[in-house]
PDB file of C-alpha atoms in Angstrom:
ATOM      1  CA  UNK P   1       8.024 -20.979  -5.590  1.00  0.00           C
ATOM      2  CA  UNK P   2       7.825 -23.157  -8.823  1.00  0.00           C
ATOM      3  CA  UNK P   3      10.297 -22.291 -11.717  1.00  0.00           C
ATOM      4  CA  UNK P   4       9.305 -21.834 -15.073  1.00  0.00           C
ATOM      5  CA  UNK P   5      11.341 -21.784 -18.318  1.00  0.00           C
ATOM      6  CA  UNK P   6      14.515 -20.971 -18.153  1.00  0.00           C
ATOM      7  CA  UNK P   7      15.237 -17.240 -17.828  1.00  0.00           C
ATOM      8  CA  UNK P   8      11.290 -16.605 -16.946  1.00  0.00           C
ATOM      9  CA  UNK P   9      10.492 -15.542 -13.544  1.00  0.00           C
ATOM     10  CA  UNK P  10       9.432 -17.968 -11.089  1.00  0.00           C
ATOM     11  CA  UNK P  11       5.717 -18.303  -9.885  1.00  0.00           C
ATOM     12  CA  UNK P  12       4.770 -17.579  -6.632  1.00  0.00           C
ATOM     13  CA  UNK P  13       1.971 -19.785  -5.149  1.00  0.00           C
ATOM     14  CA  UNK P  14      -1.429 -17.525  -3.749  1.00  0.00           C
ATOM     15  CA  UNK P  15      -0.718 -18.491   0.104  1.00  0.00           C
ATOM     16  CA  UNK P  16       3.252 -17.472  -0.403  1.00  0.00           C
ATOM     17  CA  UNK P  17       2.155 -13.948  -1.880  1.00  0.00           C
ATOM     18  CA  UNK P  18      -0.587 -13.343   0.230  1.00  0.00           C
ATOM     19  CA  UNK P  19       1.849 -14.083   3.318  1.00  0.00           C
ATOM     20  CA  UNK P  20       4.754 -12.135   1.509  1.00  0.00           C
ATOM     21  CA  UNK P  21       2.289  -9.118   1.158  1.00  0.00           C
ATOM     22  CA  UNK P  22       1.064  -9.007   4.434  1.00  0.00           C
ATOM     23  CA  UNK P  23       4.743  -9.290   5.879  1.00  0.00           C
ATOM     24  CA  UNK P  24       5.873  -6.191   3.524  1.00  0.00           C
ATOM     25  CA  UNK P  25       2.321  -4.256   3.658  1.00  0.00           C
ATOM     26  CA  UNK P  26       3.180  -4.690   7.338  1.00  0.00           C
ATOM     27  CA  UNK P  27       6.292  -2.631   7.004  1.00  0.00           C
ATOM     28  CA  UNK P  28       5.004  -0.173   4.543  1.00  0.00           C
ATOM     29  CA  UNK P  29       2.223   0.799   7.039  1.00  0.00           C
ATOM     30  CA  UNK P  30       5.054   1.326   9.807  1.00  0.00           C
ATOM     31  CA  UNK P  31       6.675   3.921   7.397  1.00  0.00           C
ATOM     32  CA  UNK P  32       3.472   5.382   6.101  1.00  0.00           C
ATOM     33  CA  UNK P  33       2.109   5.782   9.843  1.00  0.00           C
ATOM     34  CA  UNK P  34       6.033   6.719  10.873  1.00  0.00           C
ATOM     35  CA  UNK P  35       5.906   9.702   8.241  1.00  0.00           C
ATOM     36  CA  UNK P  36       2.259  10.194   9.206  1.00  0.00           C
ATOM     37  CA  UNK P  37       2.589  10.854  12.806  1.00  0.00           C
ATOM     38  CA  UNK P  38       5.935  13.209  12.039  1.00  0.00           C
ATOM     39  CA  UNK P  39       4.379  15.113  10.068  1.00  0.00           C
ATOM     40  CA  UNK P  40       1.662  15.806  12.180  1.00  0.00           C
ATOM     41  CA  UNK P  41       4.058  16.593  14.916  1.00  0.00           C
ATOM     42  CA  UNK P  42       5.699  19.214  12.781  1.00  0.00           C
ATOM     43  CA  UNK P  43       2.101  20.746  12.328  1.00  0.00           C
ATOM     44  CA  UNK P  44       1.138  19.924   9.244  1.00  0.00           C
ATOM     45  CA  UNK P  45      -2.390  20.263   8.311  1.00  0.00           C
ATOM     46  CA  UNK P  46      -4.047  16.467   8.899  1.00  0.00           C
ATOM     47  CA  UNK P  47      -5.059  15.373   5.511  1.00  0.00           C
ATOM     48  CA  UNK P  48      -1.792  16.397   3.427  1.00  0.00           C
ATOM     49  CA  UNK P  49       0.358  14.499   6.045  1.00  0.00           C
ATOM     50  CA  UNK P  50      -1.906  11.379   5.444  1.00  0.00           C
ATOM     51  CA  UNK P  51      -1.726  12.387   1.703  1.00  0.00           C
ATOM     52  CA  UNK P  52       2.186  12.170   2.128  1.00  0.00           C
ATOM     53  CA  UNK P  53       2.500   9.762   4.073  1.00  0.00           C
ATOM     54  CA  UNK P  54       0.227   7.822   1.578  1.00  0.00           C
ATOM     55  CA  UNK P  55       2.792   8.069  -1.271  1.00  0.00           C
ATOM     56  CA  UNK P  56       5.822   7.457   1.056  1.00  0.00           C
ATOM     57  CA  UNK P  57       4.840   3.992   2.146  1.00  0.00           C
ATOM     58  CA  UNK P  58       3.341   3.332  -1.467  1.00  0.00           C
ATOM     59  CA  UNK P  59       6.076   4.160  -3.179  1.00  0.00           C
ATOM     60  CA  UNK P  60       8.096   1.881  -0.523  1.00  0.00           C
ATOM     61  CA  UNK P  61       5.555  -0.936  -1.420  1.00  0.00           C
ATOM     62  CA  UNK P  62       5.624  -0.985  -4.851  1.00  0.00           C
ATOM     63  CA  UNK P  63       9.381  -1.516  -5.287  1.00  0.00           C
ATOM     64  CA  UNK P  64       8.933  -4.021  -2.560  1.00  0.00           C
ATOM     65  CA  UNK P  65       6.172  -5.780  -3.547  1.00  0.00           C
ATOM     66  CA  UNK P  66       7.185  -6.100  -7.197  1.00  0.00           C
ATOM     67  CA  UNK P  67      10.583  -7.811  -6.324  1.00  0.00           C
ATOM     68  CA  UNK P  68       9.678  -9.846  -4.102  1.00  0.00           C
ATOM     69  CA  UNK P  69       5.782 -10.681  -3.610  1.00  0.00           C
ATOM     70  CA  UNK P  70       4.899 -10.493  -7.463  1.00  0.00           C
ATOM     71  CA  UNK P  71       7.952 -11.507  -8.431  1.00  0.00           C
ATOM     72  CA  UNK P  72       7.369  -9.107 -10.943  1.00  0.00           C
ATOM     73  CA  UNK P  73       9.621  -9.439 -14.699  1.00  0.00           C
ATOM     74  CA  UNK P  74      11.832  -6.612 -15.351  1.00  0.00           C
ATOM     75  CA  UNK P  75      10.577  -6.110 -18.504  1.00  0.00           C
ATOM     76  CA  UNK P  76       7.479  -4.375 -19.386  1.00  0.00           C
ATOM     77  CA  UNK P  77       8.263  -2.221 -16.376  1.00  0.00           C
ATOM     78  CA  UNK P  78       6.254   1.262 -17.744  1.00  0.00           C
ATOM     79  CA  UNK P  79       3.166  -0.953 -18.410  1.00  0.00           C
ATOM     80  CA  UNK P  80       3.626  -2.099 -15.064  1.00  0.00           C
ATOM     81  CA  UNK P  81       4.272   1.139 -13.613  1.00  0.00           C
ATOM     82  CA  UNK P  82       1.110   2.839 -15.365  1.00  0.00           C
ATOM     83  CA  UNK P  83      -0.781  -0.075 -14.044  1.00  0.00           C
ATOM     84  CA  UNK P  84       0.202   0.834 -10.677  1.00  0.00           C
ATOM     85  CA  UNK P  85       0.327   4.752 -10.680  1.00  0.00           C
ATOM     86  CA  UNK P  86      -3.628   4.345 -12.004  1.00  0.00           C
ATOM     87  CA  UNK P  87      -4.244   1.461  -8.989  1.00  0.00           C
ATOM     88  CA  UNK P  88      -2.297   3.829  -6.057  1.00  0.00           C
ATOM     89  CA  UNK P  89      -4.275   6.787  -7.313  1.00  0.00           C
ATOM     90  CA  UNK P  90      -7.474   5.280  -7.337  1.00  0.00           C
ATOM     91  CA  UNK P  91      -6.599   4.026  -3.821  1.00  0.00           C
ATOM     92  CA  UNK P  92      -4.802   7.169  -2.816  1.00  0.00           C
ATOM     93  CA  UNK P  93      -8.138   8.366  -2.842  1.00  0.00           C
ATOM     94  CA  UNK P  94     -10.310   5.756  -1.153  1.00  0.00           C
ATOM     95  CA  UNK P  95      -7.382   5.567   1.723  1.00  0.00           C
ATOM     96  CA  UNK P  96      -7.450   9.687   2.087  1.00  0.00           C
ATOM     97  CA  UNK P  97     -10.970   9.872   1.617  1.00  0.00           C
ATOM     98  CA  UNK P  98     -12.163   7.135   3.938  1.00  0.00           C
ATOM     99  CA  UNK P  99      -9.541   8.669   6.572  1.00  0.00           C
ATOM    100  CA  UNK P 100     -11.160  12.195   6.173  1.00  0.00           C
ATOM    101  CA  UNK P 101     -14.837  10.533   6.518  1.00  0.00           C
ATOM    102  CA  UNK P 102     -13.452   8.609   9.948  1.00  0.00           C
ATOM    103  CA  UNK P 103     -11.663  11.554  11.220  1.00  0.00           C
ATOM    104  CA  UNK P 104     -15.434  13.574  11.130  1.00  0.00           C
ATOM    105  CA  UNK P 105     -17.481  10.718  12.289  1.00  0.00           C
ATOM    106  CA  UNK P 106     -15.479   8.994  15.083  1.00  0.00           C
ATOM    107  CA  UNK P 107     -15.990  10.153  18.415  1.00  0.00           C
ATOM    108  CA  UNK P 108     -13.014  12.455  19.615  1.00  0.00           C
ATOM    109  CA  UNK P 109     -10.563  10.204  21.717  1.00  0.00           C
ATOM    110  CA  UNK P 110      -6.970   9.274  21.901  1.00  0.00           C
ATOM    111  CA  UNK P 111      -7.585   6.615  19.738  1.00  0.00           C
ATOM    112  CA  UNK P 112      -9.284   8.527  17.021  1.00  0.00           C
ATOM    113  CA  UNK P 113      -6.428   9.076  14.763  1.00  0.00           C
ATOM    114  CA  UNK P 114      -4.823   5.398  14.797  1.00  0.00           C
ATOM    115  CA  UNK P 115      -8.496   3.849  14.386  1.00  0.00           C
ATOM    116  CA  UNK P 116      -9.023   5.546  11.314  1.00  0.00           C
ATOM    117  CA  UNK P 117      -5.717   5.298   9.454  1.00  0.00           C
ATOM    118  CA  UNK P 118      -5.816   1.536  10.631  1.00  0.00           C
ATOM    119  CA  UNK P 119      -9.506   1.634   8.660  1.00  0.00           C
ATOM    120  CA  UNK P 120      -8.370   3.131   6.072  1.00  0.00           C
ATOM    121  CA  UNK P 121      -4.954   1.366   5.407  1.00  0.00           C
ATOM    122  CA  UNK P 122      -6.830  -1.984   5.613  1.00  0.00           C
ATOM    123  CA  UNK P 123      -9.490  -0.554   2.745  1.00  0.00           C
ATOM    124  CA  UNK P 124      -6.740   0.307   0.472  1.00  0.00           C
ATOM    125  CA  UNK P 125      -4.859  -2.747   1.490  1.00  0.00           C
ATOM    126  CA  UNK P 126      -7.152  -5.165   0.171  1.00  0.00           C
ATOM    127  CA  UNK P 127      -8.205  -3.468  -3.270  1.00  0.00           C
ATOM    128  CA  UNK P 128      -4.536  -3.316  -3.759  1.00  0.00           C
ATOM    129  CA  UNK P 129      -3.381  -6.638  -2.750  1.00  0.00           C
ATOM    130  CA  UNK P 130      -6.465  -7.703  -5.601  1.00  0.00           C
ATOM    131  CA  UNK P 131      -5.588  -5.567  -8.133  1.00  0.00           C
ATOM    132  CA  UNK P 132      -1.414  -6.093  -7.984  1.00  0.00           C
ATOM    133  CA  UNK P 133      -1.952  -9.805  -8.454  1.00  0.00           C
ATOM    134  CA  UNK P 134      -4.870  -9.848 -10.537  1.00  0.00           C
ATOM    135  CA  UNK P 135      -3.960  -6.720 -13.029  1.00  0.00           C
ATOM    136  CA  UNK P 136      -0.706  -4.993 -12.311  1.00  0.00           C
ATOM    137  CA  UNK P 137       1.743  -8.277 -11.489  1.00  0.00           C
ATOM    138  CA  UNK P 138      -0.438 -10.723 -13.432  1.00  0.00           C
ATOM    139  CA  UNK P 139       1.923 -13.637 -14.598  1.00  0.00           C
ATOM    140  CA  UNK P 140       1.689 -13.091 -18.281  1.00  0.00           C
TER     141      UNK P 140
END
């Protein structure tokens, strides 16, 4: 981490966010496949628990991710926040979408379900790690 001037926030090197990322996308996709896997217990129709569960762990990676992988300045925090609502809904819809598509073109098996939310986390993953550092967190 190199610091700037005084009172800016410090940068964070490529390798450090990219590991910082992985360590807290890591995480998020525990509590997005956590919610995911309740909810289908309780029933609920397939695609709104992955819909859910979607925004759970996104929600849970954007607060994380902005601390402490962006390193994100608390100031311009609604441009920031537009920024990311546009990015997560794009991506909402790739991650839902490509999940739907697996779900109807994998063979049936017990592994059916985890091989295409692990597909489609690791689509939405890597537009989003992109666009958070490139767009949304960009050092100013």
């Amino acid at each position: 981490m190199v610091a700037t001037a005084e009172g800016d926030v410090p940068k964070i090197g490529l390798v450090n966010q990219l590991g910082r990322f992985v360590l807290i996308g890591g995480f998020c996709a525990l509590v997005d496949f956590g919610v995911y896997q309740g909810l289908l217990h309780l029933g609920l129709w397939v695609h709104l628990a992955k819909a859910l569960s979607f925004i759970v762990g996104t929600t849970t990676a954007y607060f994380l991710n902005r601390r402490f992988t962006f390193a994100a300045a608390r100031t311009g925090g609604a441009a920031q926040l537009g920024g990311f609502a546009l990015l997560y809904t794009v991506t909402f819809f790739v991650n839902v979408g490509t999940n739907a598509l697996l779900l109807a073109v994998l063979p049936a098996s017990r592994w059916e379900i985890l091989l295409a939310w692990a597909i489609a986390q690791g689509t939405a993953t890597t537009i989003n790690f992109v666009l958070l550092r490139t767009v949304v967190f960009r050092a100013g």
